[in-house]
Amino acid sequence: MGDRRVGAAVVGVGLLGEQHARQYVANPNTELLLVHDLNPDRARAVGEQLGCRWTTNVADVAASDAEVVSVATPDHLHHEASMHMLEAGKHLLVEKPLATKTAEANEIVALARSTGRKVTVNLGNRWN
């Protein structure tokens, strides 16, 4: 990759989302640009701790320079956040499950294919 670092953001910085954010900071190939959470105290705390901007408005993440976005919201909110990020041209890393309804998962996959974006699901317990 050379000197280029991939801009990253995280939607939902609860327990798992904060872990995503920390990994983006630790990875020399990524730069954590922005964290989001509906809880302003949580968003601020994680953003300040990791040295990046923070927001409570998911539209700020969509409008950001981040190329990849981790979606680590509660499961039932994965679809809405994922669709919004894909429409904004972001690649996605979504915490499992991709969605709570098959039709919503299919919509995410279809939009990713039509926009040429990549989507992967984090299967964190695969080796447990």
PDB file of C-alpha atoms in Angstrom:
ATOM      1  CA  MET A   1       0.000   0.000   0.000  1.00  0.00           C
ATOM      2  CA  GLY A   2       2.923   2.339   0.396  1.00  0.00           C
ATOM      3  CA  ASP A   3       2.228   5.518   2.328  1.00  0.00           C
ATOM      4  CA  ARG A   4      -1.488   5.597   1.561  1.00  0.00           C
ATOM      5  CA  ARG A   5      -3.742   4.893   4.503  1.00  0.00           C
ATOM      6  CA  VAL A   6      -7.386   3.918   4.099  1.00  0.00           C
ATOM      7  CA  GLY A   7      -9.789   6.274   5.877  1.00  0.00           C
ATOM      8  CA  ALA A   8     -12.129   4.436   8.233  1.00  0.00           C
ATOM      9  CA  ALA A   9     -15.155   5.228  10.373  1.00  0.00           C
ATOM     10  CA  VAL A  10     -17.309   3.302  12.832  1.00  0.00           C
ATOM     11  CA  VAL A  11     -21.082   3.533  13.230  1.00  0.00           C
ATOM     12  CA  GLY A  12     -21.975   2.472  16.759  1.00  0.00           C
ATOM     13  CA  VAL A  13     -19.138   2.540  19.287  1.00  0.00           C
ATOM     14  CA  GLY A  14     -20.472   0.279  21.977  1.00  0.00           C
ATOM     15  CA  LEU A  15     -18.350  -2.684  23.057  1.00  0.00           C
ATOM     16  CA  LEU A  16     -17.744  -4.160  19.583  1.00  0.00           C
ATOM     17  CA  GLY A  17     -17.680  -0.857  17.717  1.00  0.00           C
ATOM     18  CA  GLU A  18     -15.032   0.500  20.048  1.00  0.00           C
ATOM     19  CA  GLN A  19     -12.966  -2.611  19.316  1.00  0.00           C
ATOM     20  CA  HIS A  20     -13.270  -1.893  15.578  1.00  0.00           C
ATOM     21  CA  ALA A  21     -12.195   1.709  16.165  1.00  0.00           C
ATOM     22  CA  ARG A  22      -9.177   0.620  18.202  1.00  0.00           C
ATOM     23  CA  GLN A  23      -8.109  -1.778  15.460  1.00  0.00           C
ATOM     24  CA  TYR A  24      -8.311   0.941  12.829  1.00  0.00           C
ATOM     25  CA  VAL A  25      -6.030   3.081  15.023  1.00  0.00           C
ATOM     26  CA  ALA A  26      -3.609   0.178  15.561  1.00  0.00           C
ATOM     27  CA  ASN A  27      -3.421  -0.768  11.879  1.00  0.00           C
ATOM     28  CA  PRO A  28      -0.694   1.197  10.065  1.00  0.00           C
ATOM     29  CA  ASN A  29      -2.682   0.938   6.821  1.00  0.00           C
ATOM     30  CA  THR A  30      -5.783   2.701   8.158  1.00  0.00           C
ATOM     31  CA  GLU A  31      -6.621   6.051   9.657  1.00  0.00           C
ATOM     32  CA  LEU A  32      -9.633   6.349  11.940  1.00  0.00           C
ATOM     33  CA  LEU A  33     -11.386   9.514  10.795  1.00  0.00           C
ATOM     34  CA  LEU A  34     -14.683   9.463  12.639  1.00  0.00           C
ATOM     35  CA  VAL A  35     -16.751   7.542  15.181  1.00  0.00           C
ATOM     36  CA  HIS A  36     -20.519   7.681  15.548  1.00  0.00           C
ATOM     37  CA  ASP A  37     -22.895   6.778  18.323  1.00  0.00           C
ATOM     38  CA  LEU A  38     -26.396   7.944  19.190  1.00  0.00           C
ATOM     39  CA  ASN A  39     -25.190   8.458  22.747  1.00  0.00           C
ATOM     40  CA  PRO A  40     -23.222  11.736  22.576  1.00  0.00           C
ATOM     41  CA  ASP A  41     -21.256  10.976  25.751  1.00  0.00           C
ATOM     42  CA  ARG A  42     -20.140   7.636  24.325  1.00  0.00           C
ATOM     43  CA  ALA A  43     -19.295   9.087  20.897  1.00  0.00           C
ATOM     44  CA  ARG A  44     -17.310  11.931  22.458  1.00  0.00           C
ATOM     45  CA  ALA A  45     -15.447   9.670  24.885  1.00  0.00           C
ATOM     46  CA  VAL A  46     -14.340   7.218  22.203  1.00  0.00           C
ATOM     47  CA  GLY A  47     -13.486   9.955  19.708  1.00  0.00           C
ATOM     48  CA  GLU A  48     -11.410  11.885  22.220  1.00  0.00           C
ATOM     49  CA  GLN A  49      -9.730   8.732  23.506  1.00  0.00           C
ATOM     50  CA  LEU A  50      -8.735   7.638  19.994  1.00  0.00           C
ATOM     51  CA  GLY A  51      -7.948  11.087  18.622  1.00  0.00           C
ATOM     52  CA  CYS A  52     -10.594  11.375  15.923  1.00  0.00           C
ATOM     53  CA  ARG A  53     -13.753  13.326  15.230  1.00  0.00           C
ATOM     54  CA  TRP A  54     -17.034  12.090  16.651  1.00  0.00           C
ATOM     55  CA  THR A  55     -20.690  12.573  15.783  1.00  0.00           C
ATOM     56  CA  THR A  56     -24.204  11.519  16.720  1.00  0.00           C
ATOM     57  CA  ASN A  57     -25.459  12.001  13.143  1.00  0.00           C
ATOM     58  CA  VAL A  58     -24.992   9.029  10.825  1.00  0.00           C
ATOM     59  CA  ALA A  59     -25.221  11.390   7.832  1.00  0.00           C
ATOM     60  CA  ASP A  60     -21.878  12.849   8.936  1.00  0.00           C
ATOM     61  CA  VAL A  61     -20.304   9.421   8.477  1.00  0.00           C
ATOM     62  CA  ALA A  62     -21.875   9.040   5.031  1.00  0.00           C
ATOM     63  CA  ALA A  63     -20.526  12.476   4.036  1.00  0.00           C
ATOM     64  CA  SER A  64     -17.050  11.819   5.449  1.00  0.00           C
ATOM     65  CA  ASP A  65     -13.893  10.897   3.566  1.00  0.00           C
ATOM     66  CA  ALA A  66     -13.949   7.399   5.072  1.00  0.00           C
ATOM     67  CA  GLU A  67     -13.625   4.689   2.439  1.00  0.00           C
ATOM     68  CA  VAL A  68     -14.593   1.860   4.773  1.00  0.00           C
ATOM     69  CA  VAL A  69     -17.156   1.930   7.558  1.00  0.00           C
ATOM     70  CA  SER A  70     -17.696  -0.604  10.304  1.00  0.00           C
ATOM     71  CA  VAL A  71     -21.354  -0.997  11.232  1.00  0.00           C
ATOM     72  CA  ALA A  72     -21.518  -2.130  14.842  1.00  0.00           C
ATOM     73  CA  THR A  73     -24.958  -0.918  15.838  1.00  0.00           C
ATOM     74  CA  PRO A  74     -27.515  -3.168  17.525  1.00  0.00           C
ATOM     75  CA  ASP A  75     -28.436  -5.960  15.092  1.00  0.00           C
ATOM     76  CA  HIS A  76     -31.859  -4.598  14.122  1.00  0.00           C
ATOM     77  CA  LEU A  77     -30.205  -1.349  12.923  1.00  0.00           C
ATOM     78  CA  HIS A  78     -27.615  -2.941  10.615  1.00  0.00           C
ATOM     79  CA  HIS A  79     -29.821  -2.673   7.531  1.00  0.00           C
ATOM     80  CA  GLU A  80     -30.546   1.044   7.783  1.00  0.00           C
ATOM     81  CA  ALA A  81     -26.939   2.021   8.522  1.00  0.00           C
ATOM     82  CA  SER A  82     -25.536  -0.316   5.866  1.00  0.00           C
ATOM     83  CA  MET A  83     -27.845   0.958   3.143  1.00  0.00           C
ATOM     84  CA  HIS A  84     -27.038   4.563   4.027  1.00  0.00           C
ATOM     85  CA  MET A  85     -23.282   3.892   3.865  1.00  0.00           C
ATOM     86  CA  LEU A  86     -23.518   1.956   0.603  1.00  0.00           C
ATOM     87  CA  GLU A  87     -25.566   4.744  -0.976  1.00  0.00           C
ATOM     88  CA  ALA A  88     -22.723   7.087   0.045  1.00  0.00           C
ATOM     89  CA  GLY A  89     -20.175   4.853  -1.698  1.00  0.00           C
ATOM     90  CA  LYS A  90     -18.575   3.263   1.368  1.00  0.00           C
ATOM     91  CA  HIS A  91     -17.202  -0.258   1.683  1.00  0.00           C
ATOM     92  CA  LEU A  92     -18.568  -2.070   4.752  1.00  0.00           C
ATOM     93  CA  LEU A  93     -17.501  -4.297   7.585  1.00  0.00           C
ATOM     94  CA  VAL A  94     -20.711  -5.280   9.380  1.00  0.00           C
ATOM     95  CA  GLU A  95     -20.876  -7.037  12.712  1.00  0.00           C
ATOM     96  CA  LYS A  96     -22.788 -10.291  12.575  1.00  0.00           C
ATOM     97  CA  PRO A  97     -25.507 -10.767  11.575  1.00  0.00           C
ATOM     98  CA  LEU A  98     -25.591  -8.822   8.326  1.00  0.00           C
ATOM     99  CA  ALA A  99     -29.289  -8.145   8.999  1.00  0.00           C
ATOM    100  CA  THR A 100     -32.088  -9.590  11.096  1.00  0.00           C
ATOM    101  CA  LYS A 101     -34.318 -10.318   8.103  1.00  0.00           C
ATOM    102  CA  THR A 102     -33.337 -12.218   4.976  1.00  0.00           C
ATOM    103  CA  ALA A 103     -34.976  -9.625   2.711  1.00  0.00           C
ATOM    104  CA  GLU A 104     -32.906  -6.863   4.336  1.00  0.00           C
ATOM    105  CA  ALA A 105     -29.699  -8.868   3.938  1.00  0.00           C
ATOM    106  CA  ASN A 106     -30.557  -9.406   0.273  1.00  0.00           C
ATOM    107  CA  GLU A 107     -31.096  -5.646  -0.169  1.00  0.00           C
ATOM    108  CA  ILE A 108     -27.666  -4.897   1.315  1.00  0.00           C
ATOM    109  CA  VAL A 109     -25.995  -7.429  -0.981  1.00  0.00           C
ATOM    110  CA  ALA A 110     -27.891  -6.179  -4.049  1.00  0.00           C
ATOM    111  CA  LEU A 111     -26.958  -2.551  -3.371  1.00  0.00           C
ATOM    112  CA  ALA A 112     -23.326  -3.480  -2.773  1.00  0.00           C
ATOM    113  CA  ARG A 113     -23.221  -5.325  -6.090  1.00  0.00           C
ATOM    114  CA  SER A 114     -24.919  -2.521  -8.014  1.00  0.00           C
ATOM    115  CA  THR A 115     -22.573   0.114  -6.569  1.00  0.00           C
ATOM    116  CA  GLY A 116     -19.409  -1.963  -6.785  1.00  0.00           C
ATOM    117  CA  ARG A 117     -18.838  -1.750  -3.035  1.00  0.00           C
ATOM    118  CA  LYS A 118     -17.487  -4.571  -0.904  1.00  0.00           C
ATOM    119  CA  VAL A 119     -19.322  -5.878   2.163  1.00  0.00           C
ATOM    120  CA  THR A 120     -18.018  -8.357   4.678  1.00  0.00           C
ATOM    121  CA  VAL A 121     -19.446  -9.662   7.917  1.00  0.00           C
ATOM    122  CA  ASN A 122     -17.259  -9.855  11.003  1.00  0.00           C
ATOM    123  CA  LEU A 123     -17.540 -13.368  12.387  1.00  0.00           C
ATOM    124  CA  GLY A 124     -15.707 -12.646  15.626  1.00  0.00           C
ATOM    125  CA  ASN A 125     -16.632 -15.887  17.364  1.00  0.00           C
ATOM    126  CA  ARG A 126     -15.676 -18.136  14.466  1.00  0.00           C
ATOM    127  CA  TRP A 127     -12.689 -19.629  16.298  1.00  0.00           C
ATOM    128  CA  ASN A 128     -14.246 -19.825  19.789  1.00  0.00           C
TER     129      ASN A 128
END
